[in-house]
Short mmCIF file of C-alpha atoms and ligand atoms in Angstrom, two decimals:
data_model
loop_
_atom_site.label_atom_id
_atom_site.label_comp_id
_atom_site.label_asym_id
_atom_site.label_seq_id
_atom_site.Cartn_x
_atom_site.Cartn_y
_atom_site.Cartn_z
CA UNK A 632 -39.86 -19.60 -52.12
CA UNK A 633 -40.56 -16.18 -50.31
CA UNK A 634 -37.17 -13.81 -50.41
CA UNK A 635 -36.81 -10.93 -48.10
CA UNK A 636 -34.09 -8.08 -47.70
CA UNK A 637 -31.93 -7.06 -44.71
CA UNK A 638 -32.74 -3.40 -43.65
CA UNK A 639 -29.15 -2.04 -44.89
CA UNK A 640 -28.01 -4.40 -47.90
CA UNK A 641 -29.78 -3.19 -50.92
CA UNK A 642 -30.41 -5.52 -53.94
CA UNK A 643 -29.68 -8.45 -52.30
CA UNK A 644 -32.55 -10.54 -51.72
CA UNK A 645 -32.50 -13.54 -50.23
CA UNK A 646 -34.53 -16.71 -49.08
CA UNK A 647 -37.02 -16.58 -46.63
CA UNK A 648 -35.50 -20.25 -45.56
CA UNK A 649 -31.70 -21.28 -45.26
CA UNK A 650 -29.40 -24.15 -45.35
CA UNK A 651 -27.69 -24.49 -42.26
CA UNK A 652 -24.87 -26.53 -42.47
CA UNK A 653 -24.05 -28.12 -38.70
CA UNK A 654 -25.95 -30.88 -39.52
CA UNK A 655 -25.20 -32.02 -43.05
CA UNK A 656 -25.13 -36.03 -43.63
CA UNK A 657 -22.65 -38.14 -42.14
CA UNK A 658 -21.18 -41.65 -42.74
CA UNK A 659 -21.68 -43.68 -39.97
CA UNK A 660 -22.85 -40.49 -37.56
CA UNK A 661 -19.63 -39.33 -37.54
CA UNK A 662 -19.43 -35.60 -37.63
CA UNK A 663 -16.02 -35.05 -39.11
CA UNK A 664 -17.22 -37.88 -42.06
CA UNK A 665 -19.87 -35.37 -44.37
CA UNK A 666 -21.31 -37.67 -46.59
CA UNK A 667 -20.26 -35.44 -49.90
CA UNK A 668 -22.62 -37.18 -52.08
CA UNK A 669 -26.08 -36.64 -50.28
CA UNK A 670 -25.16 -33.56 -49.33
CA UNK A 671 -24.60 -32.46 -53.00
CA UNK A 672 -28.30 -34.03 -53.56
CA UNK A 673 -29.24 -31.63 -50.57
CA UNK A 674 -27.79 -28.67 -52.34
CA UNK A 675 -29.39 -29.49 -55.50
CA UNK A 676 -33.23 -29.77 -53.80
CA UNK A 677 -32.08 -26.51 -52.42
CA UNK A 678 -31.38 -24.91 -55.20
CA UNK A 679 -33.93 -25.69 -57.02
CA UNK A 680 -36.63 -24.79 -54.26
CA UNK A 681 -35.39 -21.20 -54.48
CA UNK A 682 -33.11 -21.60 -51.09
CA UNK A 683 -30.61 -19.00 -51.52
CA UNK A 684 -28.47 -18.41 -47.75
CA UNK A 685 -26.40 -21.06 -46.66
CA UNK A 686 -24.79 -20.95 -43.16
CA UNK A 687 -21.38 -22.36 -42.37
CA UNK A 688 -18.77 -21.71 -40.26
CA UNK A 689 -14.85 -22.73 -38.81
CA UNK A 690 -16.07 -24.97 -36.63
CA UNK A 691 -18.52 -26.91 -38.13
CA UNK A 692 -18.28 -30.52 -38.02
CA UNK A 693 -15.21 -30.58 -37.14
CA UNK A 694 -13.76 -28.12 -39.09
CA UNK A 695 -15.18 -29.88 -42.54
CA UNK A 696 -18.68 -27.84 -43.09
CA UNK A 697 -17.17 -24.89 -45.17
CA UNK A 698 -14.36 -27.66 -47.08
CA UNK A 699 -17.70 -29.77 -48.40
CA UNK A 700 -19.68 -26.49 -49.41
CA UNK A 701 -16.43 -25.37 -51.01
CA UNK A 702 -16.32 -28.95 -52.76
CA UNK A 703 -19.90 -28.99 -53.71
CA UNK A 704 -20.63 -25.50 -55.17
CA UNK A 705 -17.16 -26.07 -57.65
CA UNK A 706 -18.76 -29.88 -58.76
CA UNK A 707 -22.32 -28.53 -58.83
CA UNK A 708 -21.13 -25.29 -60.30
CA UNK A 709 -23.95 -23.58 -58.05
CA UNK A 710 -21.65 -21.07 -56.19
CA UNK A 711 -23.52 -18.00 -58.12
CA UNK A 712 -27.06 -19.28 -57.35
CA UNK A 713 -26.10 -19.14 -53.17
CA UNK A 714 -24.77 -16.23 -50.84
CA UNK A 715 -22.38 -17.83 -48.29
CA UNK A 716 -22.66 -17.08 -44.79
CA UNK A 717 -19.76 -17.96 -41.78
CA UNK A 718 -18.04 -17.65 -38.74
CA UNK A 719 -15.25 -16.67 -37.84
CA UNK A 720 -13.92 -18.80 -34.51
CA UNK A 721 -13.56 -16.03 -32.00
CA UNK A 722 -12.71 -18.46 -28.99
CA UNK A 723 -9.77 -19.49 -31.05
CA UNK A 724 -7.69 -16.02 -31.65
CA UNK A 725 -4.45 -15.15 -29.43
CA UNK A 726 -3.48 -12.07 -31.22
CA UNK A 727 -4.89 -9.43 -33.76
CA UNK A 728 -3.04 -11.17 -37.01
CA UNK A 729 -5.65 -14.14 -36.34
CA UNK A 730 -8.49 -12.90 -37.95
CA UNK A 731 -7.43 -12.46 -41.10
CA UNK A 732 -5.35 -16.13 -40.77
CA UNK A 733 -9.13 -17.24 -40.31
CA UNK A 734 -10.56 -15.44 -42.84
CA UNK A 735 -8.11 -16.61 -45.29
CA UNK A 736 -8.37 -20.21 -44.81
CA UNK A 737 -11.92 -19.85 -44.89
CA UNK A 738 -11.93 -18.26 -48.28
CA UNK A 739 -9.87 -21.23 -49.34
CA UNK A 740 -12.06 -23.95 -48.10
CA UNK A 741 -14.93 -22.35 -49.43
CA UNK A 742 -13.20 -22.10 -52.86
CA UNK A 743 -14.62 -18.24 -53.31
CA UNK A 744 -12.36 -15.15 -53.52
CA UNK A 745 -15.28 -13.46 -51.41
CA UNK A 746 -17.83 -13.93 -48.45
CA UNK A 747 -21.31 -12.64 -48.80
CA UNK A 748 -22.29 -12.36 -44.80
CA UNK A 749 -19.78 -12.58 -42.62
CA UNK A 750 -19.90 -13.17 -38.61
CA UNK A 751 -17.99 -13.07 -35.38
CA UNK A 752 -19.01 -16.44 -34.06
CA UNK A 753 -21.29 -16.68 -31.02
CA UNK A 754 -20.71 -13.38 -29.11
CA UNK A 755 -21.17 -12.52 -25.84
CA UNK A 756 -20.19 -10.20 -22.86
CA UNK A 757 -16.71 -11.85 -22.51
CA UNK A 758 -16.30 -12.38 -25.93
CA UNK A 759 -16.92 -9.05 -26.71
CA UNK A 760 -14.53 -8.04 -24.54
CA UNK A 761 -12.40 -10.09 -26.37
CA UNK A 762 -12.90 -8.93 -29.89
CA UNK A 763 -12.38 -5.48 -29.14
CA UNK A 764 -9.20 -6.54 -27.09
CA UNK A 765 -7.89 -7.87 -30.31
CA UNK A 766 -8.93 -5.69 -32.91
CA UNK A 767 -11.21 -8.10 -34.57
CA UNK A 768 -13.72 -5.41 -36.02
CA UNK A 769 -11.25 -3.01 -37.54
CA UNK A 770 -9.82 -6.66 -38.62
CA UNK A 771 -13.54 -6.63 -41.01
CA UNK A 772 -13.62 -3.20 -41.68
CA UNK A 773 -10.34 -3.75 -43.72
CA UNK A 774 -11.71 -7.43 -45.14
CA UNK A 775 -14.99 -5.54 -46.05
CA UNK A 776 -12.73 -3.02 -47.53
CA UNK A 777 -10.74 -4.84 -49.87
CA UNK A 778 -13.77 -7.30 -50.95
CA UNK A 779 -12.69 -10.48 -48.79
CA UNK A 780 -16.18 -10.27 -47.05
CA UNK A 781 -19.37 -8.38 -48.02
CA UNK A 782 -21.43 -7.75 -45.28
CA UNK A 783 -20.56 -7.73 -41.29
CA UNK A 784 -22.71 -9.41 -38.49
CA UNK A 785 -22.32 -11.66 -35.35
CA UNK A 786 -23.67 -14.47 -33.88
CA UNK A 787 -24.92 -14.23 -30.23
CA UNK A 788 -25.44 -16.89 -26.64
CA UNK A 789 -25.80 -14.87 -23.99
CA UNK A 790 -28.07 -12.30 -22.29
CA UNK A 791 -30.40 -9.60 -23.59
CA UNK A 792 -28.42 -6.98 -21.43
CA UNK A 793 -25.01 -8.46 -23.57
CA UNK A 794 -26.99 -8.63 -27.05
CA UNK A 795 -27.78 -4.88 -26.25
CA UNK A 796 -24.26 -3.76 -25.35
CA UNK A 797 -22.90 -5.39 -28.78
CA UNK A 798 -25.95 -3.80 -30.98
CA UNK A 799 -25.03 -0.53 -29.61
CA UNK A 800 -20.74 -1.43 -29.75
CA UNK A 801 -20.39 -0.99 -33.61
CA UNK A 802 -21.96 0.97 -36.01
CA UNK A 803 -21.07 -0.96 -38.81
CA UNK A 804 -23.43 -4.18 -37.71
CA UNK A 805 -25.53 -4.86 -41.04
CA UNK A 806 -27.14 -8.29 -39.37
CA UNK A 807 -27.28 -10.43 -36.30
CA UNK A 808 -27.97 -14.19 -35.87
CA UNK A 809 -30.00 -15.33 -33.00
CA UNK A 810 -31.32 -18.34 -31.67
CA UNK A 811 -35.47 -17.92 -31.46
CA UNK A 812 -38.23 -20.34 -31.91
CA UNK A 813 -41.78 -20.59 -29.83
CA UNK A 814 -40.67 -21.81 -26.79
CA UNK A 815 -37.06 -19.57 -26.55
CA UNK A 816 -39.11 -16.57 -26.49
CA UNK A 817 -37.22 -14.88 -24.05
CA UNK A 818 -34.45 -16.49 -24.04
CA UNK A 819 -31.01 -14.76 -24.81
CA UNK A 820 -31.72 -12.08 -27.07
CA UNK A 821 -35.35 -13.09 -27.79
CA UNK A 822 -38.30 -11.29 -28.74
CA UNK A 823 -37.10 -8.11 -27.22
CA UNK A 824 -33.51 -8.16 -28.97
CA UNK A 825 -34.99 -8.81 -32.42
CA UNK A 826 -37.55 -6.14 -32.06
CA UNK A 827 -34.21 -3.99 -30.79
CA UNK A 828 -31.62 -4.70 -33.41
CA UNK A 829 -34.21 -3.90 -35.91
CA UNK A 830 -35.33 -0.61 -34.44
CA UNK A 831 -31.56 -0.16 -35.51
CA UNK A 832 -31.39 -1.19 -38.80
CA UNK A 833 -29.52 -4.63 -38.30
CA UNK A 834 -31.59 -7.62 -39.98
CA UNK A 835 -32.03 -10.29 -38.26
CA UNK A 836 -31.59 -14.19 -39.00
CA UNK A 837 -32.49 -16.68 -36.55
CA UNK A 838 -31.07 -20.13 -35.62
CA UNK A 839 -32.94 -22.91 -33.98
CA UNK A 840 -36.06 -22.29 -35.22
CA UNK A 841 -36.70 -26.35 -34.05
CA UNK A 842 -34.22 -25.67 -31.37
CA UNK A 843 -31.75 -28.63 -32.72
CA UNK A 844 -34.34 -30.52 -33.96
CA UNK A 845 -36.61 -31.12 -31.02
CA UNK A 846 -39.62 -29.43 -31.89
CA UNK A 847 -40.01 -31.49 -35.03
CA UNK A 848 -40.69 -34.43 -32.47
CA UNK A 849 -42.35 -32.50 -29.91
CA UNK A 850 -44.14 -34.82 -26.44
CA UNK A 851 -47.14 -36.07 -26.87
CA UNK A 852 -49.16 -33.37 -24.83
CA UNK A 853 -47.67 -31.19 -28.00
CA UNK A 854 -49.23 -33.67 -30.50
CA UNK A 855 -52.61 -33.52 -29.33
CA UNK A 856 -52.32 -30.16 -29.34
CA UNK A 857 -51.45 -29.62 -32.84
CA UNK A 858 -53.64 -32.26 -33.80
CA UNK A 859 -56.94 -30.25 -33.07
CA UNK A 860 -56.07 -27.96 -35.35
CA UNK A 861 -57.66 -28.38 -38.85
CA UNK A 862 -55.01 -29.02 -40.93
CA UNK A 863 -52.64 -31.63 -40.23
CA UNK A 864 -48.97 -30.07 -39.58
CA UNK A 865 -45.64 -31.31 -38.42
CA UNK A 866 -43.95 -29.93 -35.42
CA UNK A 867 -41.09 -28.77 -37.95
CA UNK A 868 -43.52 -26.81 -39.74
CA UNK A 869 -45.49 -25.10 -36.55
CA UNK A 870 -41.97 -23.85 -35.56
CA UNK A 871 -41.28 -22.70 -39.19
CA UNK A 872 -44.05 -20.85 -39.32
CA UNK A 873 -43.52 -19.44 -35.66
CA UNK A 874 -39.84 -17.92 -36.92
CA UNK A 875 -41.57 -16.63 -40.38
CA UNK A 876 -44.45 -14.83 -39.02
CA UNK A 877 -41.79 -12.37 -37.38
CA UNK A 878 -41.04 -9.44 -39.84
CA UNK A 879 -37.77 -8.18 -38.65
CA UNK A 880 -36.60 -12.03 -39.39
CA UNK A 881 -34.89 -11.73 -42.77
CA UNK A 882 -34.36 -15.30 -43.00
CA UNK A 883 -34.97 -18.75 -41.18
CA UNK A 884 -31.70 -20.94 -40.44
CA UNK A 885 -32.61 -25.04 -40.66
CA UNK A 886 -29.93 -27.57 -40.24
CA UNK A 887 -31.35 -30.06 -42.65
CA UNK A 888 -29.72 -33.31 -43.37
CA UNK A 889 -31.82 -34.83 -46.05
CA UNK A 890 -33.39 -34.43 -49.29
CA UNK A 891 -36.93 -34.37 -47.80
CA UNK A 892 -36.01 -31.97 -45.34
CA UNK A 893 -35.31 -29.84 -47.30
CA UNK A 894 -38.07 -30.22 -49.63
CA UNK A 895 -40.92 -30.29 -46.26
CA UNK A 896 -39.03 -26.98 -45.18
CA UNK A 897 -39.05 -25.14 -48.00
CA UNK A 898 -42.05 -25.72 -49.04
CA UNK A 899 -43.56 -24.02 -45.62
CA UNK A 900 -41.21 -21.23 -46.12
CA UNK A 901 -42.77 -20.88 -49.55
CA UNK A 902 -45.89 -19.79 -47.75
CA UNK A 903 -44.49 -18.40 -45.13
CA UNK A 904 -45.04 -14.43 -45.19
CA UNK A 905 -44.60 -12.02 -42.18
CA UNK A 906 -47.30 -11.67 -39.96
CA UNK A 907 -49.35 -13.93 -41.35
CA UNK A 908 -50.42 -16.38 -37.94
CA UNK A 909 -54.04 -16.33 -36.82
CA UNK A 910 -54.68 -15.56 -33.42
CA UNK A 911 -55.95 -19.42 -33.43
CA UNK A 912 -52.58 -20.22 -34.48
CA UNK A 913 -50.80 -18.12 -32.44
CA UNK A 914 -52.90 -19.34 -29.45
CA UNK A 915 -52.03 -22.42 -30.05
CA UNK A 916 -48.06 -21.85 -29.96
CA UNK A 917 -48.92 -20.24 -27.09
CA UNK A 918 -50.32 -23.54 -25.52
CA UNK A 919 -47.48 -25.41 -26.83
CA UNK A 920 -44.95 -23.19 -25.07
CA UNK A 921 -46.35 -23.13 -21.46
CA UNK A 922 -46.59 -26.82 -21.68
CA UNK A 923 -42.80 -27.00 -22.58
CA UNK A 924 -42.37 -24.57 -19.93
CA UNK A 925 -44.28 -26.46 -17.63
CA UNK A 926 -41.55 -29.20 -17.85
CA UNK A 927 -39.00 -26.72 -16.47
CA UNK A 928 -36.71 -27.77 -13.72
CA UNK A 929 -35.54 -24.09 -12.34
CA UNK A 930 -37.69 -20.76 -13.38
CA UNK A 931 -34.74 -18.92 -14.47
CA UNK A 932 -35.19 -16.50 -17.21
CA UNK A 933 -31.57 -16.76 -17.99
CA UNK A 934 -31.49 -12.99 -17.41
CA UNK A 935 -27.75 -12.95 -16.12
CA UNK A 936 -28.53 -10.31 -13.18
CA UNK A 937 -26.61 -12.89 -10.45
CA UNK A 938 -23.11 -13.28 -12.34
CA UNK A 939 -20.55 -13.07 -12.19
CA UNK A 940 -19.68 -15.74 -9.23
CA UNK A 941 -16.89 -15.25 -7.90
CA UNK A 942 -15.93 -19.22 -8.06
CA UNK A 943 -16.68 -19.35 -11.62
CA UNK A 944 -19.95 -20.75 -11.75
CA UNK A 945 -21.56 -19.75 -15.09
CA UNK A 946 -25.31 -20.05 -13.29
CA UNK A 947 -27.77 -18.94 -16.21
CA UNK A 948 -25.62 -21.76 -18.21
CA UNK A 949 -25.74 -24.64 -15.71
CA UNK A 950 -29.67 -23.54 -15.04
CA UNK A 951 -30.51 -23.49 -18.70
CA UNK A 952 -28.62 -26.92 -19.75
CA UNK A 953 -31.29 -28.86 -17.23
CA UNK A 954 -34.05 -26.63 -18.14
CA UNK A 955 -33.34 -27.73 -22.31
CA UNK A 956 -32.16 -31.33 -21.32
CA UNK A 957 -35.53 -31.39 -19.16
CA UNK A 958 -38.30 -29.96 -21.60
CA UNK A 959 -36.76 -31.31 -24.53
CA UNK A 960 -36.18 -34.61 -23.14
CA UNK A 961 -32.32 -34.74 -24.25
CA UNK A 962 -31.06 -35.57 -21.34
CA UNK A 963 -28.19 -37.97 -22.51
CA UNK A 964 -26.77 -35.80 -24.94
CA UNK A 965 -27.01 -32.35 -22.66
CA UNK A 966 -25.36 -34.60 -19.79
CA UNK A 967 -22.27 -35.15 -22.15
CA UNK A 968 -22.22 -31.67 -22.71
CA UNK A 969 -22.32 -30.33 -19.53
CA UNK A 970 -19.64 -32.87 -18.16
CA UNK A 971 -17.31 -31.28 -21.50
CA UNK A 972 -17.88 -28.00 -21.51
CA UNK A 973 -19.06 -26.85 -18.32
CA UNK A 974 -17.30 -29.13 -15.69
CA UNK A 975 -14.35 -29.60 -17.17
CA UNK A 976 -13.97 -25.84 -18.09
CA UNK A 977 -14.83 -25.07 -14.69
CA UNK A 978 -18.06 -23.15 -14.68
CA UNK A 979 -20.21 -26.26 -13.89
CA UNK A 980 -22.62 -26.19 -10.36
CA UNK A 981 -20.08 -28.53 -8.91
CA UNK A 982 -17.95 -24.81 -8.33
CA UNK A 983 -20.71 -23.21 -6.37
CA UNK A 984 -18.77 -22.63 -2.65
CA UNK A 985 -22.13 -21.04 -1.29
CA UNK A 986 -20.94 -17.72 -0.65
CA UNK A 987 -24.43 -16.56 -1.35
CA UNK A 988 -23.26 -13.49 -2.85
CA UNK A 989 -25.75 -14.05 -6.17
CA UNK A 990 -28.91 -14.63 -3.97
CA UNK A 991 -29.65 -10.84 -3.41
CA UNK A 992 -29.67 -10.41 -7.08
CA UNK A 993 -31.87 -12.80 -8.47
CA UNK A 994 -35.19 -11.32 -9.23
CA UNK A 995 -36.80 -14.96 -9.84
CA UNK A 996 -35.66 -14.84 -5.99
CA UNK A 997 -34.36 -18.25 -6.82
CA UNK A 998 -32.38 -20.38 -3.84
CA UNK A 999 -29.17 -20.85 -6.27
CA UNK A 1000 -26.60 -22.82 -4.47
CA UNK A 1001 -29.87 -25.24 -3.71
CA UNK A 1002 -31.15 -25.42 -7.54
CA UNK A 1003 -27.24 -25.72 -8.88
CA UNK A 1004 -26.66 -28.52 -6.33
CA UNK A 1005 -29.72 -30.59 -7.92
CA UNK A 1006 -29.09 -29.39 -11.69
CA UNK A 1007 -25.62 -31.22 -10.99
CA UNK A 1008 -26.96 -33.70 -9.28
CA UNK A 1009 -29.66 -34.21 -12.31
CA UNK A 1010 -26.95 -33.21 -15.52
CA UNK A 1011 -24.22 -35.24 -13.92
CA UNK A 1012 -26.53 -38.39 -13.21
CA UNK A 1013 -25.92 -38.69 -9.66
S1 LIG B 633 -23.47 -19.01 -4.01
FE1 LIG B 633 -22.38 -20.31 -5.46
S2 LIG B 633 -23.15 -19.66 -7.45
FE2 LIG B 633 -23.71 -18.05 -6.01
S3 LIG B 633 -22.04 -16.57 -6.18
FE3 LIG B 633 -21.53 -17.97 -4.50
S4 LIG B 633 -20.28 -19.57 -5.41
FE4 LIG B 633 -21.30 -18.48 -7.09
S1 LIG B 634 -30.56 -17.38 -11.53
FE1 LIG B 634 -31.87 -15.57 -11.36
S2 LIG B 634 -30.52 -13.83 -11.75
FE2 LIG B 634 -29.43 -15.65 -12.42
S3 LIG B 634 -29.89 -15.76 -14.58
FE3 LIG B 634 -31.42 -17.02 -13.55
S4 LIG B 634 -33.15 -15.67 -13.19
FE4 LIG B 634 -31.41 -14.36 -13.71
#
């Protein structure tokens, strides 16, 4: 294993690759049923392949994730051989005495009297908003203070303009979490926001390096791709490398739910220094990407510039759900999302009234109420 340090946390040196725990086995497939005993056989292969950062949090399935790491570092007695990373549930708090009920409870599922890396859960403009609102980072200041947590950070989803704004909100940031992998270049924060926390200091880890999974099962155009290239590779491992070639990327988030996972990953991030792609490699990502982004349904860069609508709509969202459930061919699964969270939360295209006020401000000079109409149409199976 490779181990690399975070720009303002000295002596603490951690894995080039960690264990993300969102996707840890399951009995039957069912999230909230972690099946205890293969994921202690995870943790094991982990520990022993030098994996040192494992990444929880509140939420994770269903509220069990940071219980069954608690569990499994006191049976396996491993606790000192990881640093625990999690999340605390912003969408969740009503008032400023809920972050360190969260905190608390966390600490206590975890079994630890301390947190190593400790983040505001998926952050962005609104969120923000709401942090400050309820005095969530004075809430860590005093947690970092008295030892509860160790080091501060955030998670992000939403623009680059947002990631910006919260970089620039708090000068006590020591890392960031962002999603990133070859094809989600520029994509939320993306290239540009890693390259920009780290100008500041604030390491960076990434999530999605397979973006959920589907680049280790990439289409076939993808395949025959990858297969001209000398030596044999998985997807899994062109996207590892992808993540690992970028220096200000302290470490590499995988949600890994086997043994061999594990093993496959690690072993790539055991050779994975910074900066180390040839421009054959990297020429080849590059090939992989536009055909991905070939099999986009609306050219929007996500960028934000047209919100807010004034009915709700949450455009970049909608547009981005049939973009991913289009060029990653998870179209069942995104649908079901979409109907959840976005419909039934009321920011789904079905809100769009055609005012036309975003139009102006769209500089993809996308027709909106025309493409949200069809990513409906095409999300909701109509
Ligand atoms: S046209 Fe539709 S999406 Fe655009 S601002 Fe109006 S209601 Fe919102
Ligand atoms: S629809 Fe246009 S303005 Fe809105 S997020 Fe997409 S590219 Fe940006």
């Amino acid at each position: 294993m490779l181990y690399r340090q975070f720009p303002k946390i000295e002596g603490q040196d951690v894995s080039a690759l960690g264990l993300g725990c969102m996707r840890l086995p399951t009995i039957g497939g069912d999230p909230g049923a972690i099946d205890q005993a293969a994921f202690e056989a995870m943790l094991l292969a982990a520990a022993e392949a030098g994996i040192t950062y494992l990444d929880s949090a509140y939420v994770y399935h269903k509220g069990l994730s940071e219980g069954a790491i608690g569990a499994a570092l006191d049976r396996t007695g491993l606790r000192g051989r990881f640093t625990l990373a999690t999340k605390s549930p912003v969408w969740l708090a009503k008032d400023s005495g809920d972050w360190d009920r969260f905190l608390d409870e966390q600490l206590k599922r975890l079994r630890s009297d301390h947190i190593d890396f400790y983040l505001l859960h998926a952050l962005g403009a609104e969120r923000w908003d709401l942090v400050r609102r309820l005095g969530a980072l004075e809430a860590l200041q005093k947690a970092k203070a008295d030892g509860r947590i160790r080091h501060i950070g955030f998670s992000f989803h939403d623009s680059l303009g947002a990631f910006k704004t919260i970089i620039d909100g708090f000068p006590d940031w020591e890392f960031c979490q962002v999603q990133f992998n070859y094809v989600d270049t520029a994509y939320q924060a993306g290239e540009e926001g890693i390259a920009y926390a780290a100008e500041r200091g604030i390491g960076v880890v990434v999530m999605e390096p397979l973006r959920g999974g589907a680049l280790a099962d990439p289409p076939q155009a993808v395949r025959d791709l990858f297969a001209g290239y000398p030596t044999p590779r998985t997807g899994a491992e062109w996207a590892l490398r992808f993540a690992l070639d970028r220096q200000e990327v302290v470490t590499t988030l995988s949600g890994m739910g086997t043994v061999e996972q594990v093993l496959h990953n690690a072993a790539v991030a055991s050779s994975g220094r910074p900066n180390a792609l040839t421009s054959r490699e990297r020429e080849i990502l590059g090939e992989a990407r536009g055909i991905y982004l070939s099999r986009l349904r609306v050219p929007c860069t996500t960028c934000g510039y047209c919100m807010p609508c004034p009915s709700g709509v949450d455009i970049p969202g909608v547009f981005a759900q049939a973009n991913g459930a289009s060029m990653f061919d998870t179209l069942p699964g995104t649908s079901a999302w979409y109907m959840t969270s976005f419909v039934k939360g009321g920011s789904g295209a079905d809100q769009c009234v055609r005012c036309g006020q975003c139009l102006p401000k769209c500089p993809q000079h996308i027709e909106i109420p025309d493409r949200l109409e069809e990513s409906h149409r095409y999300l909701a199976g109509a």
